[in-house]
Amino acid sequence: MSHRPPAPSGRVTSAKIVIAGGFGVGKTTLVGSVSEITPLTTEAIMTSAGVGVDDTRQVPGKTTTTVAMDFGRISIDRDLILYLFGTPGQTRFWFMWDELVRGAIGAVVLVDTRRLADCFAAIDFFEHRRLPYLVAINCFDGMQYHDPQDVREALAISSDVPVVACDARNRESTKHVLISLVEYVLTMRRSRAVAPA
């Protein structure tokens, strides 16, 4: 997306983006790395109540978890502001997802290829609601272990759904993910507008 002067009307457009994925995949980190405001987080210390419920074997250093949502904001351009809403990853908090996605133009499904099955529920959720989404492979430790096409096949998603690699800790990387999603949503809307009824 190129940087361009504001629309002639000077109007600023805002859009809501949902950041989803499995438990401990990096959603809070992604929102925090790219937000130009101090992100609102609802992190709580994990307690013994989560033992047997939250599988921390693949994220051994994890001591907190999102219990409601994360919120951040980024200005992509002078006339486009994205509001980011990160979902909680545990199934016991999924009752909030319907409210979090209300009014969203699209979603990022953040995946950890070591625990790919953890993102199936998020993909199913967005497909069922026909909300455009892209898959962002979080490259932990800066390493991309799997080719995006292999991840696409493992997830059995449509060839038109973008699959991109990112580092949720890196502002430019996560900004690229958000721009890719906005471009995908715009492309989908344009193609629907010209499709015969």
mmCIF file with all atom_site columns, C-alpha atoms in Angstrom:
data_model
loop_
_atom_site.group_PDB
_atom_site.id
_atom_site.type_symbol
_atom_site.label_atom_id
_atom_site.label_alt_id
_atom_site.label_comp_id
_atom_site.label_asym_id
_atom_site.label_entity_id
_atom_site.label_seq_id
_atom_site.pdbx_PDB_ins_code
_atom_site.Cartn_x
_atom_site.Cartn_y
_atom_site.Cartn_z
_atom_site.occupancy
_atom_site.B_iso_or_equiv
_atom_site.pdbx_formal_charge
_atom_site.auth_seq_id
_atom_site.auth_comp_id
_atom_site.auth_asym_id
_atom_site.auth_atom_id
_atom_site.pdbx_PDB_model_num
ATOM 1   C CA . MET A 1 1   ? 0.000   0.000   0.000   1.00 0.00 ? 1   MET A CA 1
ATOM 2   C CA . SER A 1 2   ? 1.588   3.284   -1.030  1.00 0.00 ? 2   SER A CA 1
ATOM 3   C CA . HIS A 1 3   ? 1.618   6.388   1.097   1.00 0.00 ? 3   HIS A CA 1
ATOM 4   C CA . ARG A 1 4   ? -0.687  8.855   -0.575  1.00 0.00 ? 4   ARG A CA 1
ATOM 5   C CA . PRO A 1 5   ? -2.141  12.227  0.331   1.00 0.00 ? 5   PRO A CA 1
ATOM 6   C CA . PRO A 1 6   ? -5.464  12.191  2.164   1.00 0.00 ? 6   PRO A CA 1
ATOM 7   C CA . ALA A 1 7   ? -8.632  11.768  0.156   1.00 0.00 ? 7   ALA A CA 1
ATOM 8   C CA . PRO A 1 8   ? -9.919  15.082  -1.247  1.00 0.00 ? 8   PRO A CA 1
ATOM 9   C CA . SER A 1 9   ? -12.549 15.225  1.450   1.00 0.00 ? 9   SER A CA 1
ATOM 10  C CA . GLY A 1 10  ? -9.848  14.852  4.095   1.00 0.00 ? 10  GLY A CA 1
ATOM 11  C CA . ARG A 1 11  ? -11.924 11.993  5.485   1.00 0.00 ? 11  ARG A CA 1
ATOM 12  C CA . VAL A 1 12  ? -10.167 9.417   7.631   1.00 0.00 ? 12  VAL A CA 1
ATOM 13  C CA . THR A 1 13  ? -11.330 5.833   7.274   1.00 0.00 ? 13  THR A CA 1
ATOM 14  C CA . SER A 1 14  ? -11.106 3.433   10.163  1.00 0.00 ? 14  SER A CA 1
ATOM 15  C CA . ALA A 1 15  ? -11.468 -0.320  10.120  1.00 0.00 ? 15  ALA A CA 1
ATOM 16  C CA . LYS A 1 16  ? -11.616 -3.067  12.703  1.00 0.00 ? 16  LYS A CA 1
ATOM 17  C CA . ILE A 1 17  ? -9.283  -6.066  12.431  1.00 0.00 ? 17  ILE A CA 1
ATOM 18  C CA . VAL A 1 18  ? -9.466  -9.160  14.638  1.00 0.00 ? 18  VAL A CA 1
ATOM 19  C CA . ILE A 1 19  ? -6.282  -10.998 15.632  1.00 0.00 ? 19  ILE A CA 1
ATOM 20  C CA . ALA A 1 20  ? -7.033  -14.632 16.489  1.00 0.00 ? 20  ALA A CA 1
ATOM 21  C CA . GLY A 1 21  ? -5.302  -17.961 16.913  1.00 0.00 ? 21  GLY A CA 1
ATOM 22  C CA . GLY A 1 22  ? -4.563  -20.635 19.449  1.00 0.00 ? 22  GLY A CA 1
ATOM 23  C CA . PHE A 1 23  ? -3.385  -20.283 23.015  1.00 0.00 ? 23  PHE A CA 1
ATOM 24  C CA . GLY A 1 24  ? 0.107   -18.790 23.320  1.00 0.00 ? 24  GLY A CA 1
ATOM 25  C CA . VAL A 1 25  ? 0.597   -18.164 19.602  1.00 0.00 ? 25  VAL A CA 1
ATOM 26  C CA . GLY A 1 26  ? 1.614   -14.494 19.938  1.00 0.00 ? 26  GLY A CA 1
ATOM 27  C CA . LYS A 1 27  ? -1.592  -12.483 19.524  1.00 0.00 ? 27  LYS A CA 1
ATOM 28  C CA . THR A 1 28  ? -0.865  -10.104 22.409  1.00 0.00 ? 28  THR A CA 1
ATOM 29  C CA . THR A 1 29  ? 2.707   -9.739  21.179  1.00 0.00 ? 29  THR A CA 1
ATOM 30  C CA . LEU A 1 30  ? 1.523   -8.896  17.646  1.00 0.00 ? 30  LEU A CA 1
ATOM 31  C CA . VAL A 1 31  ? -0.906  -6.225  18.837  1.00 0.00 ? 31  VAL A CA 1
ATOM 32  C CA . GLY A 1 32  ? 1.719   -4.757  21.159  1.00 0.00 ? 32  GLY A CA 1
ATOM 33  C CA . SER A 1 33  ? 4.476   -4.688  18.553  1.00 0.00 ? 33  SER A CA 1
ATOM 34  C CA . VAL A 1 34  ? 2.516   -2.719  15.971  1.00 0.00 ? 34  VAL A CA 1
ATOM 35  C CA . SER A 1 35  ? 0.214   -0.502  18.044  1.00 0.00 ? 35  SER A CA 1
ATOM 36  C CA . GLU A 1 36  ? 1.046   3.208   18.057  1.00 0.00 ? 36  GLU A CA 1
ATOM 37  C CA . ILE A 1 37  ? -0.765  3.578   21.361  1.00 0.00 ? 37  ILE A CA 1
ATOM 38  C CA . THR A 1 38  ? -0.058  1.682   24.536  1.00 0.00 ? 38  THR A CA 1
ATOM 39  C CA . PRO A 1 39  ? -2.157  -1.415  23.929  1.00 0.00 ? 39  PRO A CA 1
ATOM 40  C CA . LEU A 1 40  ? -4.973  -2.292  26.260  1.00 0.00 ? 40  LEU A CA 1
ATOM 41  C CA . THR A 1 41  ? -4.437  -5.850  27.407  1.00 0.00 ? 41  THR A CA 1
ATOM 42  C CA . THR A 1 42  ? -6.377  -8.090  29.718  1.00 0.00 ? 42  THR A CA 1
ATOM 43  C CA . GLU A 1 43  ? -3.504  -10.326 30.700  1.00 0.00 ? 43  GLU A CA 1
ATOM 44  C CA . ALA A 1 44  ? -3.955  -12.295 33.898  1.00 0.00 ? 44  ALA A CA 1
ATOM 45  C CA . ILE A 1 45  ? -1.466  -14.476 35.719  1.00 0.00 ? 45  ILE A CA 1
ATOM 46  C CA . MET A 1 46  ? -2.075  -18.121 35.015  1.00 0.00 ? 46  MET A CA 1
ATOM 47  C CA . THR A 1 47  ? -3.134  -19.969 38.141  1.00 0.00 ? 47  THR A CA 1
ATOM 48  C CA . SER A 1 48  ? -3.557  -23.561 39.191  1.00 0.00 ? 48  SER A CA 1
ATOM 49  C CA . ALA A 1 49  ? -7.157  -23.341 37.907  1.00 0.00 ? 49  ALA A CA 1
ATOM 50  C CA . GLY A 1 50  ? -5.726  -23.585 34.363  1.00 0.00 ? 50  GLY A CA 1
ATOM 51  C CA . VAL A 1 51  ? -3.816  -26.803 35.066  1.00 0.00 ? 51  VAL A CA 1
ATOM 52  C CA . GLY A 1 52  ? -5.239  -29.526 32.867  1.00 0.00 ? 52  GLY A CA 1
ATOM 53  C CA . VAL A 1 53  ? -7.133  -26.906 30.851  1.00 0.00 ? 53  VAL A CA 1
ATOM 54  C CA . ASP A 1 54  ? -4.371  -24.792 29.306  1.00 0.00 ? 54  ASP A CA 1
ATOM 55  C CA . ASP A 1 55  ? -1.697  -26.850 27.578  1.00 0.00 ? 55  ASP A CA 1
ATOM 56  C CA . THR A 1 56  ? 1.547   -24.982 28.262  1.00 0.00 ? 56  THR A CA 1
ATOM 57  C CA . ARG A 1 57  ? 3.931   -27.763 27.167  1.00 0.00 ? 57  ARG A CA 1
ATOM 58  C CA . GLN A 1 58  ? 4.788   -25.933 23.911  1.00 0.00 ? 58  GLN A CA 1
ATOM 59  C CA . VAL A 1 59  ? 4.993   -22.529 25.631  1.00 0.00 ? 59  VAL A CA 1
ATOM 60  C CA . PRO A 1 60  ? 6.820   -23.372 28.868  1.00 0.00 ? 60  PRO A CA 1
ATOM 61  C CA . GLY A 1 61  ? 7.699   -19.761 29.782  1.00 0.00 ? 61  GLY A CA 1
ATOM 62  C CA . LYS A 1 62  ? 4.112   -18.541 29.512  1.00 0.00 ? 62  LYS A CA 1
ATOM 63  C CA . THR A 1 63  ? 2.913   -17.145 32.847  1.00 0.00 ? 63  THR A CA 1
ATOM 64  C CA . THR A 1 64  ? 0.042   -14.874 31.735  1.00 0.00 ? 64  THR A CA 1
ATOM 65  C CA . THR A 1 65  ? -2.922  -15.251 29.427  1.00 0.00 ? 65  THR A CA 1
ATOM 66  C CA . THR A 1 66  ? -5.479  -12.981 27.765  1.00 0.00 ? 66  THR A CA 1
ATOM 67  C CA . VAL A 1 67  ? -8.831  -13.278 29.498  1.00 0.00 ? 67  VAL A CA 1
ATOM 68  C CA . ALA A 1 68  ? -10.912 -10.849 27.434  1.00 0.00 ? 68  ALA A CA 1
ATOM 69  C CA . MET A 1 69  ? -9.123  -9.050  24.583  1.00 0.00 ? 69  MET A CA 1
ATOM 70  C CA . ASP A 1 70  ? -6.187  -6.977  23.483  1.00 0.00 ? 70  ASP A CA 1
ATOM 71  C CA . PHE A 1 71  ? -6.739  -3.610  21.820  1.00 0.00 ? 71  PHE A CA 1
ATOM 72  C CA . GLY A 1 72  ? -4.384  -1.499  19.751  1.00 0.00 ? 72  GLY A CA 1
ATOM 73  C CA . ARG A 1 73  ? -4.384  1.047   16.951  1.00 0.00 ? 73  ARG A CA 1
ATOM 74  C CA . ILE A 1 74  ? -2.171  1.715   13.950  1.00 0.00 ? 74  ILE A CA 1
ATOM 75  C CA . SER A 1 75  ? -2.363  4.412   11.287  1.00 0.00 ? 75  SER A CA 1
ATOM 76  C CA . ILE A 1 76  ? -1.487  2.707   8.027   1.00 0.00 ? 76  ILE A CA 1
ATOM 77  C CA . ASP A 1 77  ? -1.676  5.972   6.149   1.00 0.00 ? 77  ASP A CA 1
ATOM 78  C CA . ARG A 1 78  ? -2.858  9.488   6.955   1.00 0.00 ? 78  ARG A CA 1
ATOM 79  C CA . ASP A 1 79  ? -6.360  8.456   5.947   1.00 0.00 ? 79  ASP A CA 1
ATOM 80  C CA . LEU A 1 80  ? -6.533  4.832   7.189   1.00 0.00 ? 80  LEU A CA 1
ATOM 81  C CA . ILE A 1 81  ? -6.561  3.800   10.841  1.00 0.00 ? 81  ILE A CA 1
ATOM 82  C CA . LEU A 1 82  ? -6.838  0.165   11.879  1.00 0.00 ? 82  LEU A CA 1
ATOM 83  C CA . TYR A 1 83  ? -8.240  -0.807  15.265  1.00 0.00 ? 83  TYR A CA 1
ATOM 84  C CA . LEU A 1 84  ? -6.902  -4.175  16.387  1.00 0.00 ? 84  LEU A CA 1
ATOM 85  C CA . PHE A 1 85  ? -8.829  -6.544  18.618  1.00 0.00 ? 85  PHE A CA 1
ATOM 86  C CA . GLY A 1 86  ? -6.927  -9.601  19.842  1.00 0.00 ? 86  GLY A CA 1
ATOM 87  C CA . THR A 1 87  ? -9.014  -12.560 20.929  1.00 0.00 ? 87  THR A CA 1
ATOM 88  C CA . PRO A 1 88  ? -8.334  -14.825 23.875  1.00 0.00 ? 88  PRO A CA 1
ATOM 89  C CA . GLY A 1 89  ? -6.941  -18.171 22.720  1.00 0.00 ? 89  GLY A CA 1
ATOM 90  C CA . GLN A 1 90  ? -8.522  -20.593 25.167  1.00 0.00 ? 90  GLN A CA 1
ATOM 91  C CA . THR A 1 91  ? -11.805 -22.249 24.251  1.00 0.00 ? 91  THR A CA 1
ATOM 92  C CA . ARG A 1 92  ? -13.420 -21.226 27.555  1.00 0.00 ? 92  ARG A CA 1
ATOM 93  C CA . PHE A 1 93  ? -13.288 -17.587 26.398  1.00 0.00 ? 93  PHE A CA 1
ATOM 94  C CA . TRP A 1 94  ? -14.658 -18.141 22.875  1.00 0.00 ? 94  TRP A CA 1
ATOM 95  C CA . PHE A 1 95  ? -18.107 -16.934 23.897  1.00 0.00 ? 95  PHE A CA 1
ATOM 96  C CA . MET A 1 96  ? -16.665 -13.406 23.467  1.00 0.00 ? 96  MET A CA 1
ATOM 97  C CA . TRP A 1 97  ? -15.611 -13.916 19.849  1.00 0.00 ? 97  TRP A CA 1
ATOM 98  C CA . ASP A 1 98  ? -19.003 -13.038 18.341  1.00 0.00 ? 98  ASP A CA 1
ATOM 99  C CA . GLU A 1 99  ? -18.858 -9.641  20.020  1.00 0.00 ? 99  GLU A CA 1
ATOM 100 C CA . LEU A 1 100 ? -15.222 -9.063  19.107  1.00 0.00 ? 100 LEU A CA 1
ATOM 101 C CA . VAL A 1 101 ? -15.797 -9.723  15.391  1.00 0.00 ? 101 VAL A CA 1
ATOM 102 C CA . ARG A 1 102 ? -18.896 -7.534  15.099  1.00 0.00 ? 102 ARG A CA 1
ATOM 103 C CA . GLY A 1 103 ? -18.069 -4.817  12.560  1.00 0.00 ? 103 GLY A CA 1
ATOM 104 C CA . ALA A 1 104 ? -14.668 -6.244  11.609  1.00 0.00 ? 104 ALA A CA 1
ATOM 105 C CA . ILE A 1 105 ? -13.578 -6.107  7.959   1.00 0.00 ? 105 ILE A CA 1
ATOM 106 C CA . GLY A 1 106 ? -11.290 -9.108  8.367   1.00 0.00 ? 106 GLY A CA 1
ATOM 107 C CA . ALA A 1 107 ? -9.117  -11.211 10.626  1.00 0.00 ? 107 ALA A CA 1
ATOM 108 C CA . VAL A 1 108 ? -5.568  -12.416 11.017  1.00 0.00 ? 108 VAL A CA 1
ATOM 109 C CA . VAL A 1 109 ? -5.263  -16.042 12.121  1.00 0.00 ? 109 VAL A CA 1
ATOM 110 C CA . LEU A 1 110 ? -1.844  -16.245 13.752  1.00 0.00 ? 110 LEU A CA 1
ATOM 111 C CA . VAL A 1 111 ? -0.401  -19.755 13.725  1.00 0.00 ? 111 VAL A CA 1
ATOM 112 C CA . ASP A 1 112 ? 2.451   -21.589 15.379  1.00 0.00 ? 112 ASP A CA 1
ATOM 113 C CA . THR A 1 113 ? 3.423   -24.437 13.041  1.00 0.00 ? 113 THR A CA 1
ATOM 114 C CA . ARG A 1 114 ? 4.487   -26.532 16.048  1.00 0.00 ? 114 ARG A CA 1
ATOM 115 C CA . ARG A 1 115 ? 0.802   -26.503 17.089  1.00 0.00 ? 115 ARG A CA 1
ATOM 116 C CA . LEU A 1 116 ? -1.044  -26.058 13.811  1.00 0.00 ? 116 LEU A CA 1
ATOM 117 C CA . ALA A 1 117 ? -4.185  -27.819 15.027  1.00 0.00 ? 117 ALA A CA 1
ATOM 118 C CA . ASP A 1 118 ? -4.738  -24.993 17.533  1.00 0.00 ? 118 ASP A CA 1
ATOM 119 C CA . CYS A 1 119 ? -5.805  -22.623 14.736  1.00 0.00 ? 119 CYS A CA 1
ATOM 120 C CA . PHE A 1 120 ? -8.461  -24.824 13.092  1.00 0.00 ? 120 PHE A CA 1
ATOM 121 C CA . ALA A 1 121 ? -11.229 -23.475 15.332  1.00 0.00 ? 121 ALA A CA 1
ATOM 122 C CA . ALA A 1 122 ? -10.386 -19.862 14.415  1.00 0.00 ? 122 ALA A CA 1
ATOM 123 C CA . ILE A 1 123 ? -10.346 -20.673 10.688  1.00 0.00 ? 123 ILE A CA 1
ATOM 124 C CA . ASP A 1 124 ? -13.683 -22.489 10.984  1.00 0.00 ? 124 ASP A CA 1
ATOM 125 C CA . PHE A 1 125 ? -15.128 -19.557 12.957  1.00 0.00 ? 125 PHE A CA 1
ATOM 126 C CA . PHE A 1 126 ? -14.222 -16.989 10.267  1.00 0.00 ? 126 PHE A CA 1
ATOM 127 C CA . GLU A 1 127 ? -15.194 -19.218 7.350   1.00 0.00 ? 127 GLU A CA 1
ATOM 128 C CA . HIS A 1 128 ? -18.590 -19.926 8.934   1.00 0.00 ? 128 HIS A CA 1
ATOM 129 C CA . ARG A 1 129 ? -19.193 -16.170 9.326   1.00 0.00 ? 129 ARG A CA 1
ATOM 130 C CA . ARG A 1 130 ? -17.744 -15.419 5.877   1.00 0.00 ? 130 ARG A CA 1
ATOM 131 C CA . LEU A 1 131 ? -15.298 -12.947 7.385   1.00 0.00 ? 131 LEU A CA 1
ATOM 132 C CA . PRO A 1 132 ? -12.203 -12.568 5.189   1.00 0.00 ? 132 PRO A CA 1
ATOM 133 C CA . TYR A 1 133 ? -9.038  -13.720 6.915   1.00 0.00 ? 133 TYR A CA 1
ATOM 134 C CA . LEU A 1 134 ? -5.423  -14.420 6.226   1.00 0.00 ? 134 LEU A CA 1
ATOM 135 C CA . VAL A 1 135 ? -3.084  -16.851 7.912   1.00 0.00 ? 135 VAL A CA 1
ATOM 136 C CA . ALA A 1 136 ? 0.096   -15.415 9.427   1.00 0.00 ? 136 ALA A CA 1
ATOM 137 C CA . ILE A 1 137 ? 2.782   -17.925 10.323  1.00 0.00 ? 137 ILE A CA 1
ATOM 138 C CA . ASN A 1 138 ? 4.514   -16.630 13.447  1.00 0.00 ? 138 ASN A CA 1
ATOM 139 C CA . CYS A 1 139 ? 8.219   -17.333 12.931  1.00 0.00 ? 139 CYS A CA 1
ATOM 140 C CA . PHE A 1 140 ? 9.336   -17.925 16.493  1.00 0.00 ? 140 PHE A CA 1
ATOM 141 C CA . ASP A 1 141 ? 13.039  -17.274 17.042  1.00 0.00 ? 141 ASP A CA 1
ATOM 142 C CA . GLY A 1 142 ? 13.105  -15.627 13.613  1.00 0.00 ? 142 GLY A CA 1
ATOM 143 C CA . MET A 1 143 ? 12.974  -19.020 11.883  1.00 0.00 ? 143 MET A CA 1
ATOM 144 C CA . GLN A 1 144 ? 10.428  -20.066 9.276   1.00 0.00 ? 144 GLN A CA 1
ATOM 145 C CA . TYR A 1 145 ? 10.248  -23.834 9.486   1.00 0.00 ? 145 TYR A CA 1
ATOM 146 C CA . HIS A 1 146 ? 7.545   -24.441 6.898   1.00 0.00 ? 146 HIS A CA 1
ATOM 147 C CA . ASP A 1 147 ? 6.765   -23.072 3.465   1.00 0.00 ? 147 ASP A CA 1
ATOM 148 C CA . PRO A 1 148 ? 3.492   -21.096 3.308   1.00 0.00 ? 148 PRO A CA 1
ATOM 149 C CA . GLN A 1 149 ? 2.145   -23.448 0.612   1.00 0.00 ? 149 GLN A CA 1
ATOM 150 C CA . ASP A 1 150 ? 2.768   -26.448 2.886   1.00 0.00 ? 150 ASP A CA 1
ATOM 151 C CA . VAL A 1 151 ? 0.924   -24.671 5.705   1.00 0.00 ? 151 VAL A CA 1
ATOM 152 C CA . ARG A 1 152 ? -1.971  -23.893 3.324   1.00 0.00 ? 152 ARG A CA 1
ATOM 153 C CA . GLU A 1 153 ? -2.239  -27.564 2.393   1.00 0.00 ? 153 GLU A CA 1
ATOM 154 C CA . ALA A 1 154 ? -2.027  -28.706 6.027   1.00 0.00 ? 154 ALA A CA 1
ATOM 155 C CA . LEU A 1 155 ? -4.839  -26.296 6.943   1.00 0.00 ? 155 LEU A CA 1
ATOM 156 C CA . ALA A 1 156 ? -6.871  -27.257 3.850   1.00 0.00 ? 156 ALA A CA 1
ATOM 157 C CA . ILE A 1 157 ? -7.741  -23.624 3.118   1.00 0.00 ? 157 ILE A CA 1
ATOM 158 C CA . SER A 1 158 ? -8.675  -22.070 -0.202  1.00 0.00 ? 158 SER A CA 1
ATOM 159 C CA . SER A 1 159 ? -5.900  -21.003 -2.551  1.00 0.00 ? 159 SER A CA 1
ATOM 160 C CA . ASP A 1 160 ? -7.168  -17.405 -2.461  1.00 0.00 ? 160 ASP A CA 1
ATOM 161 C CA . VAL A 1 161 ? -6.633  -17.042 1.310   1.00 0.00 ? 161 VAL A CA 1
ATOM 162 C CA . PRO A 1 162 ? -3.261  -15.336 1.830   1.00 0.00 ? 162 PRO A CA 1
ATOM 163 C CA . VAL A 1 163 ? -0.672  -17.195 3.889   1.00 0.00 ? 163 VAL A CA 1
ATOM 164 C CA . VAL A 1 164 ? 2.241   -15.013 4.994   1.00 0.00 ? 164 VAL A CA 1
ATOM 165 C CA . ALA A 1 165 ? 5.180   -15.381 7.349   1.00 0.00 ? 165 ALA A CA 1
ATOM 166 C CA . CYS A 1 166 ? 5.760   -12.866 10.131  1.00 0.00 ? 166 CYS A CA 1
ATOM 167 C CA . ASP A 1 167 ? 7.559   -12.210 13.364  1.00 0.00 ? 167 ASP A CA 1
ATOM 168 C CA . ALA A 1 168 ? 4.916   -11.041 15.838  1.00 0.00 ? 168 ALA A CA 1
ATOM 169 C CA . ARG A 1 169 ? 7.628   -9.171  17.774  1.00 0.00 ? 169 ARG A CA 1
ATOM 170 C CA . ASN A 1 170 ? 8.611   -7.021  14.798  1.00 0.00 ? 170 ASN A CA 1
ATOM 171 C CA . ARG A 1 171 ? 6.593   -3.881  13.996  1.00 0.00 ? 171 ARG A CA 1
ATOM 172 C CA . GLU A 1 172 ? 7.383   -3.831  10.255  1.00 0.00 ? 172 GLU A CA 1
ATOM 173 C CA . SER A 1 173 ? 6.629   -7.525  9.908   1.00 0.00 ? 173 SER A CA 1
ATOM 174 C CA . THR A 1 174 ? 3.252   -7.253  11.631  1.00 0.00 ? 174 THR A CA 1
ATOM 175 C CA . LYS A 1 175 ? 2.425   -4.044  9.747   1.00 0.00 ? 175 LYS A CA 1
ATOM 176 C CA . HIS A 1 176 ? 3.029   -5.972  6.506   1.00 0.00 ? 176 HIS A CA 1
ATOM 177 C CA . VAL A 1 177 ? 0.556   -8.634  7.691   1.00 0.00 ? 177 VAL A CA 1
ATOM 178 C CA . LEU A 1 178 ? -2.118  -5.992  8.352   1.00 0.00 ? 178 LEU A CA 1
ATOM 179 C CA . ILE A 1 179 ? -1.545  -4.281  4.998   1.00 0.00 ? 179 ILE A CA 1
ATOM 180 C CA . SER A 1 180 ? -1.780  -7.674  3.265   1.00 0.00 ? 180 SER A CA 1
ATOM 181 C CA . LEU A 1 181 ? -5.110  -8.308  4.974   1.00 0.00 ? 181 LEU A CA 1
ATOM 182 C CA . VAL A 1 182 ? -6.519  -4.894  3.999   1.00 0.00 ? 182 VAL A CA 1
ATOM 183 C CA . GLU A 1 183 ? -5.410  -5.410  0.390   1.00 0.00 ? 183 GLU A CA 1
ATOM 184 C CA . TYR A 1 184 ? -7.009  -8.880  0.374   1.00 0.00 ? 184 TYR A CA 1
ATOM 185 C CA . VAL A 1 185 ? -10.291 -7.513  1.755   1.00 0.00 ? 185 VAL A CA 1
ATOM 186 C CA . LEU A 1 186 ? -10.318 -4.711  -0.843  1.00 0.00 ? 186 LEU A CA 1
ATOM 187 C CA . THR A 1 187 ? -9.618  -7.189  -3.652  1.00 0.00 ? 187 THR A CA 1
ATOM 188 C CA . MET A 1 188 ? -12.457 -9.433  -2.454  1.00 0.00 ? 188 MET A CA 1
ATOM 189 C CA . ARG A 1 189 ? -14.874 -6.495  -2.251  1.00 0.00 ? 189 ARG A CA 1
ATOM 190 C CA . ARG A 1 190 ? -13.942 -5.293  -5.733  1.00 0.00 ? 190 ARG A CA 1
ATOM 191 C CA . SER A 1 191 ? -14.370 -8.760  -7.233  1.00 0.00 ? 191 SER A CA 1
ATOM 192 C CA . ARG A 1 192 ? -17.784 -9.148  -5.578  1.00 0.00 ? 192 ARG A CA 1
ATOM 193 C CA . ALA A 1 193 ? -18.837 -5.714  -6.862  1.00 0.00 ? 193 ALA A CA 1
ATOM 194 C CA . VAL A 1 194 ? -18.106 -6.648  -10.477 1.00 0.00 ? 194 VAL A CA 1
ATOM 195 C CA . ALA A 1 195 ? -19.336 -10.237 -10.317 1.00 0.00 ? 195 ALA A CA 1
ATOM 196 C CA . PRO A 1 196 ? -22.616 -10.893 -12.139 1.00 0.00 ? 196 PRO A CA 1
ATOM 197 C CA . ALA A 1 197 ? -25.552 -11.273 -9.805  1.00 0.00 ? 197 ALA A CA 1
#
